[in-house]
Amino acid sequence: DAGVIQSPRHEVTEMGQEVTLRCKPISGHNSLFWYRQTMMRGLELLIYFNNNVPIDDSGMPEDRFSAKMPNASFSTLKIQPSEPRDSAVYFCASTIRGGRGEKLFFGSGTQLSVL
Amino acid sequence: GESVGLHLPTLSVQEGDNSIINCAYSNSASDYFIWYKQESGKGPQFIIDIRSNMDKRQGQRVTVLLNKTVKHLSLQIAATQPGDSAVYFCAENLPKLSFGAGTTVTVRA
């Protein structure tokens, strides 16, 4: 299994530009999570999906952030317009949500730098 | 609000010694806990988990201890190796999976 696949690995953009991060979860997993990691705030849960449906988006910072999961094998996190404070590592994770245990499998992350 | 915290942000350990990383959790309803390891430039990687009906669980060179009375979790690494240098996170499952700040473990040769 290839694991959770994220792209791009690195993204450098200018303030005001649209940024789209992509994630392919592990095949067979039905829950997908987007996290953001910074030195100041650690790992923050932004949003998660069960069976392609957004369940909790309370961690999404503001309306500039949006996430979609059009099918079981693909999700996007979009920032429009981007700001320097959005600079962080963004992780996608997936799991089989069979109960109250949530062993997440993380991708390698996207390092986003907004100049 | 609920939070998962770590007692120490850094730990320096001599190669070959045992390491103990501590974690406090705040939600008494949490019934599942996980330890993750994150190496530089990589995503967090699952190490070991434990459910609240257990006090101890052992893996390969790692042991997790759970004390529900004081809401404390610890990760013990036996015979620490250079490859164990990383940031270690604990996580609790309720109300939603949330991570502590992390402990940076540095192994001295």
mmCIF file of N, CA and C in Angstrom, chain A residues 43-98:
data_model
loop_
_atom_site.group_PDB
_atom_site.id
_atom_site.type_symbol
_atom_site.label_atom_id
_atom_site.label_comp_id
_atom_site.label_asym_id
_atom_site.label_seq_id
_atom_site.Cartn_x
_atom_site.Cartn_y
_atom_site.Cartn_z
ATOM 1 N N LEU A 43 -0.231 20.693 16.152
ATOM 2 C CA LEU A 43 -1.104 20.028 15.183
ATOM 3 C C LEU A 43 -2.555 20.408 15.458
ATOM 4 N N GLU A 44 -3.166 21.072 14.502
ATOM 5 C CA GLU A 44 -4.549 21.510 14.653
ATOM 6 C C GLU A 44 -5.419 20.767 13.649
ATOM 7 N N LEU A 45 -6.521 20.223 14.120
ATOM 8 C CA LEU A 45 -7.480 19.591 13.217
ATOM 9 C C LEU A 45 -8.304 20.674 12.531
ATOM 10 N N LEU A 46 -8.295 20.667 11.214
ATOM 11 C CA LEU A 46 -9.057 21.663 10.451
ATOM 12 C C LEU A 46 -10.460 21.153 10.132
ATOM 13 N N ILE A 47 -10.528 19.949 9.589
ATOM 14 C CA ILE A 47 -11.796 19.382 9.159
ATOM 15 C C ILE A 47 -11.632 17.882 8.993
ATOM 16 N N TYR A 48 -12.742 17.125 9.179
ATOM 17 C CA TYR A 48 -12.664 15.718 8.820
ATOM 18 C C TYR A 48 -13.950 15.256 8.154
ATOM 19 N N PHE A 49 -13.809 14.240 7.351
ATOM 20 C CA PHE A 49 -14.898 13.673 6.559
ATOM 21 C C PHE A 49 -15.115 12.220 6.962
ATOM 22 N N ASN A 50 -16.360 11.805 6.975
ATOM 23 C CA ASN A 50 -16.715 10.391 7.050
ATOM 24 C C ASN A 50 -17.513 10.056 5.804
ATOM 25 N N ASN A 51 -17.094 9.032 5.092
ATOM 26 C CA ASN A 51 -17.805 8.631 3.873
ATOM 27 C C ASN A 51 -18.040 9.818 2.943
ATOM 28 N N ASN A 52 -17.027 10.637 2.789
ATOM 29 C CA ASN A 52 -16.991 11.781 1.878
ATOM 30 C C ASN A 52 -17.818 12.971 2.367
ATOM 31 N N VAL A 53 -18.422 12.876 3.524
ATOM 32 C CA VAL A 53 -19.277 13.955 4.038
ATOM 33 C C VAL A 53 -18.520 14.707 5.132
ATOM 34 N N PRO A 54 -18.453 16.040 5.046
ATOM 35 C CA PRO A 54 -17.784 16.794 6.120
ATOM 36 C C PRO A 54 -18.571 16.672 7.420
ATOM 37 N N ILE A 55 -17.874 16.272 8.474
ATOM 38 C CA ILE A 55 -18.526 16.053 9.761
ATOM 39 C C ILE A 55 -18.271 17.207 10.711
ATOM 40 N N ASP A 56 -17.052 17.676 10.759
ATOM 41 C CA ASP A 56 -16.696 18.729 11.697
ATOM 42 C C ASP A 56 -15.690 19.654 11.025
ATOM 43 N N ASP A 57 -16.110 20.870 10.759
ATOM 44 C CA ASP A 57 -15.205 21.846 10.135
ATOM 45 C C ASP A 57 -14.936 23.011 11.090
ATOM 46 N N SER A 58 -15.140 22.775 12.362
ATOM 47 C CA SER A 58 -14.987 23.859 13.339
ATOM 48 C C SER A 58 -13.548 24.350 13.449
ATOM 49 N N GLY A 59 -12.623 23.573 12.972
ATOM 50 C CA GLY A 59 -11.228 23.980 13.019
ATOM 51 C C GLY A 59 -10.774 24.792 11.829
ATOM 52 N N MET A 60 -11.618 24.933 10.849
ATOM 53 C CA MET A 60 -11.252 25.729 9.671
ATOM 54 C C MET A 60 -11.138 27.191 10.106
ATOM 55 N N PRO A 61 -10.000 27.814 9.853
ATOM 56 C CA PRO A 61 -9.736 29.145 10.408
ATOM 57 C C PRO A 61 -10.756 30.204 9.996
ATOM 58 N N GLU A 62 -11.116 30.249 8.764
ATOM 59 C CA GLU A 62 -12.017 31.300 8.282
ATOM 60 C C GLU A 62 -12.505 30.923 6.888
ATOM 61 N N ASP A 63 -13.334 31.796 6.346
ATOM 62 C CA ASP A 63 -13.965 31.480 5.071
ATOM 63 C C ASP A 63 -12.981 31.343 3.918
ATOM 64 N N ARG A 64 -11.780 31.758 4.119
ATOM 65 C CA ARG A 64 -10.792 31.624 3.047
ATOM 66 C C ARG A 64 -10.413 30.161 2.816
ATOM 67 N N PHE A 65 -10.715 29.323 3.803
ATOM 68 C CA PHE A 65 -10.385 27.906 3.731
ATOM 69 C C PHE A 65 -11.635 27.116 3.345
ATOM 70 N N SER A 66 -11.439 26.184 2.432
ATOM 71 C CA SER A 66 -12.528 25.277 2.083
ATOM 72 C C SER A 66 -11.944 23.917 1.757
ATOM 73 N N ALA A 67 -12.715 22.867 2.028
ATOM 74 C CA ALA A 67 -12.265 21.509 1.750
ATOM 75 C C ALA A 67 -13.392 20.732 1.091
ATOM 76 N N LYS A 68 -12.998 19.853 0.187
ATOM 77 C CA LYS A 68 -13.972 19.024 -0.507
ATOM 78 C C LYS A 68 -13.474 17.593 -0.574
ATOM 79 N N MET A 69 -14.420 16.686 -0.684
ATOM 80 C CA MET A 69 -14.078 15.282 -0.894
ATOM 81 C C MET A 69 -15.088 14.733 -1.895
ATOM 82 N N PRO A 70 -14.828 14.895 -3.169
ATOM 83 C CA PRO A 70 -15.791 14.498 -4.195
ATOM 84 C C PRO A 70 -15.993 12.991 -4.302
ATOM 85 N N ASN A 71 -14.988 12.224 -3.870
ATOM 86 C CA ASN A 71 -15.137 10.772 -3.870
ATOM 87 C C ASN A 71 -14.224 10.181 -2.797
ATOM 88 N N ALA A 72 -14.295 8.889 -2.644
ATOM 89 C CA ALA A 72 -13.591 8.220 -1.545
ATOM 90 C C ALA A 72 -12.080 8.224 -1.695
ATOM 91 N N SER A 73 -11.586 8.604 -2.863
ATOM 92 C CA SER A 73 -10.150 8.509 -3.091
ATOM 93 C C SER A 73 -9.476 9.856 -3.321
ATOM 94 N N PHE A 74 -10.182 10.958 -3.024
ATOM 95 C CA PHE A 74 -9.572 12.250 -3.323
ATOM 96 C C PHE A 74 -10.190 13.350 -2.470
ATOM 97 N N SER A 75 -9.327 14.232 -1.970
ATOM 98 C CA SER A 75 -9.798 15.389 -1.219
ATOM 99 C C SER A 75 -8.891 16.573 -1.524
ATOM 100 N N THR A 76 -9.468 17.761 -1.436
ATOM 101 C CA THR A 76 -8.690 18.987 -1.633
ATOM 102 C C THR A 76 -8.938 19.947 -0.475
ATOM 103 N N LEU A 77 -7.915 20.705 -0.179
ATOM 104 C CA LEU A 77 -8.007 21.812 0.775
ATOM 105 C C LEU A 77 -7.568 23.057 0.019
ATOM 106 N N LYS A 78 -8.449 24.033 -0.051
ATOM 107 C CA LYS A 78 -8.187 25.224 -0.832
ATOM 108 C C LYS A 78 -8.130 26.448 0.067
ATOM 109 N N ILE A 79 -7.192 27.315 -0.218
ATOM 110 C CA ILE A 79 -7.071 28.580 0.492
ATOM 111 C C ILE A 79 -7.129 29.691 -0.553
ATOM 112 N N GLN A 80 -8.123 30.559 -0.404
ATOM 113 C CA GLN A 80 -8.308 31.632 -1.373
ATOM 114 C C GLN A 80 -8.967 32.829 -0.690
ATOM 115 N N PRO A 81 -8.262 33.970 -0.628
ATOM 116 C CA PRO A 81 -6.875 34.207 -1.004
ATOM 117 C C PRO A 81 -5.931 33.789 0.129
ATOM 118 N N SER A 82 -4.741 33.409 -0.226
ATOM 119 C CA SER A 82 -3.773 32.995 0.787
ATOM 120 C C SER A 82 -3.129 34.211 1.448
ATOM 121 N N GLU A 83 -2.691 34.005 2.700
ATOM 122 C CA GLU A 83 -2.029 35.052 3.464
ATOM 123 C C GLU A 83 -0.761 34.471 4.090
ATOM 124 N N PRO A 84 0.213 35.323 4.408
ATOM 125 C CA PRO A 84 1.461 34.822 5.012
ATOM 126 C C PRO A 84 1.230 33.973 6.266
ATOM 127 N N ARG A 85 0.215 34.303 7.054
ATOM 128 C CA ARG A 85 -0.045 33.543 8.285
ATOM 129 C C ARG A 85 -0.569 32.134 8.015
ATOM 130 N N ASP A 86 -0.855 31.832 6.769
ATOM 131 C CA ASP A 86 -1.274 30.477 6.400
ATOM 132 C C ASP A 86 -0.075 29.553 6.216
ATOM 133 N N SER A 87 1.112 30.116 6.240
ATOM 134 C CA SER A 87 2.326 29.313 6.078
ATOM 135 C C SER A 87 2.408 28.270 7.180
ATOM 136 N N ALA A 88 2.528 27.018 6.785
ATOM 137 C CA ALA A 88 2.500 25.905 7.739
ATOM 138 C C ALA A 88 2.725 24.610 6.954
ATOM 139 N N VAL A 89 2.772 23.507 7.686
ATOM 140 C CA VAL A 89 2.743 22.196 7.039
ATOM 141 C C VAL A 89 1.322 21.662 7.183
ATOM 142 N N TYR A 90 0.746 21.255 6.078
ATOM 143 C CA TYR A 90 -0.608 20.737 6.072
ATOM 144 C C TYR A 90 -0.563 19.227 5.862
ATOM 145 N N PHE A 91 -1.176 18.504 6.799
ATOM 146 C CA PHE A 91 -1.190 17.051 6.723
ATOM 147 C C PHE A 91 -2.588 16.545 6.441
ATOM 148 N N CYS A 92 -2.624 15.503 5.671
ATOM 149 C CA CYS A 92 -3.842 14.745 5.447
ATOM 150 C C CYS A 92 -3.647 13.390 6.127
ATOM 151 N N ALA A 93 -4.708 12.859 6.706
ATOM 152 C CA ALA A 93 -4.645 11.552 7.350
ATOM 153 C C ALA A 93 -5.931 10.798 7.056
ATOM 154 N N SER A 94 -5.851 9.485 7.062
ATOM 155 C CA SER A 94 -7.056 8.689 6.838
ATOM 156 C C SER A 94 -7.096 7.527 7.816
ATOM 157 N N THR A 95 -8.295 6.967 7.968
ATOM 158 C CA THR A 95 -8.485 5.837 8.858
ATOM 159 C C THR A 95 -9.786 5.123 8.506
ATOM 160 N N ILE A 96 -9.926 3.941 9.059
ATOM 161 C CA ILE A 96 -11.192 3.229 8.977
ATOM 162 C C ILE A 96 -11.928 3.536 10.272
ATOM 163 N N ARG A 97 -12.998 4.255 10.147
ATOM 164 C CA ARG A 97 -13.696 4.670 11.354
ATOM 165 C C ARG A 97 -14.671 3.575 11.768
ATOM 166 N N GLY A 98 -14.165 2.571 12.481
ATOM 167 C CA GLY A 98 -14.995 1.443 12.864
ATOM 168 C C GLY A 98 -15.521 1.534 14.272
#
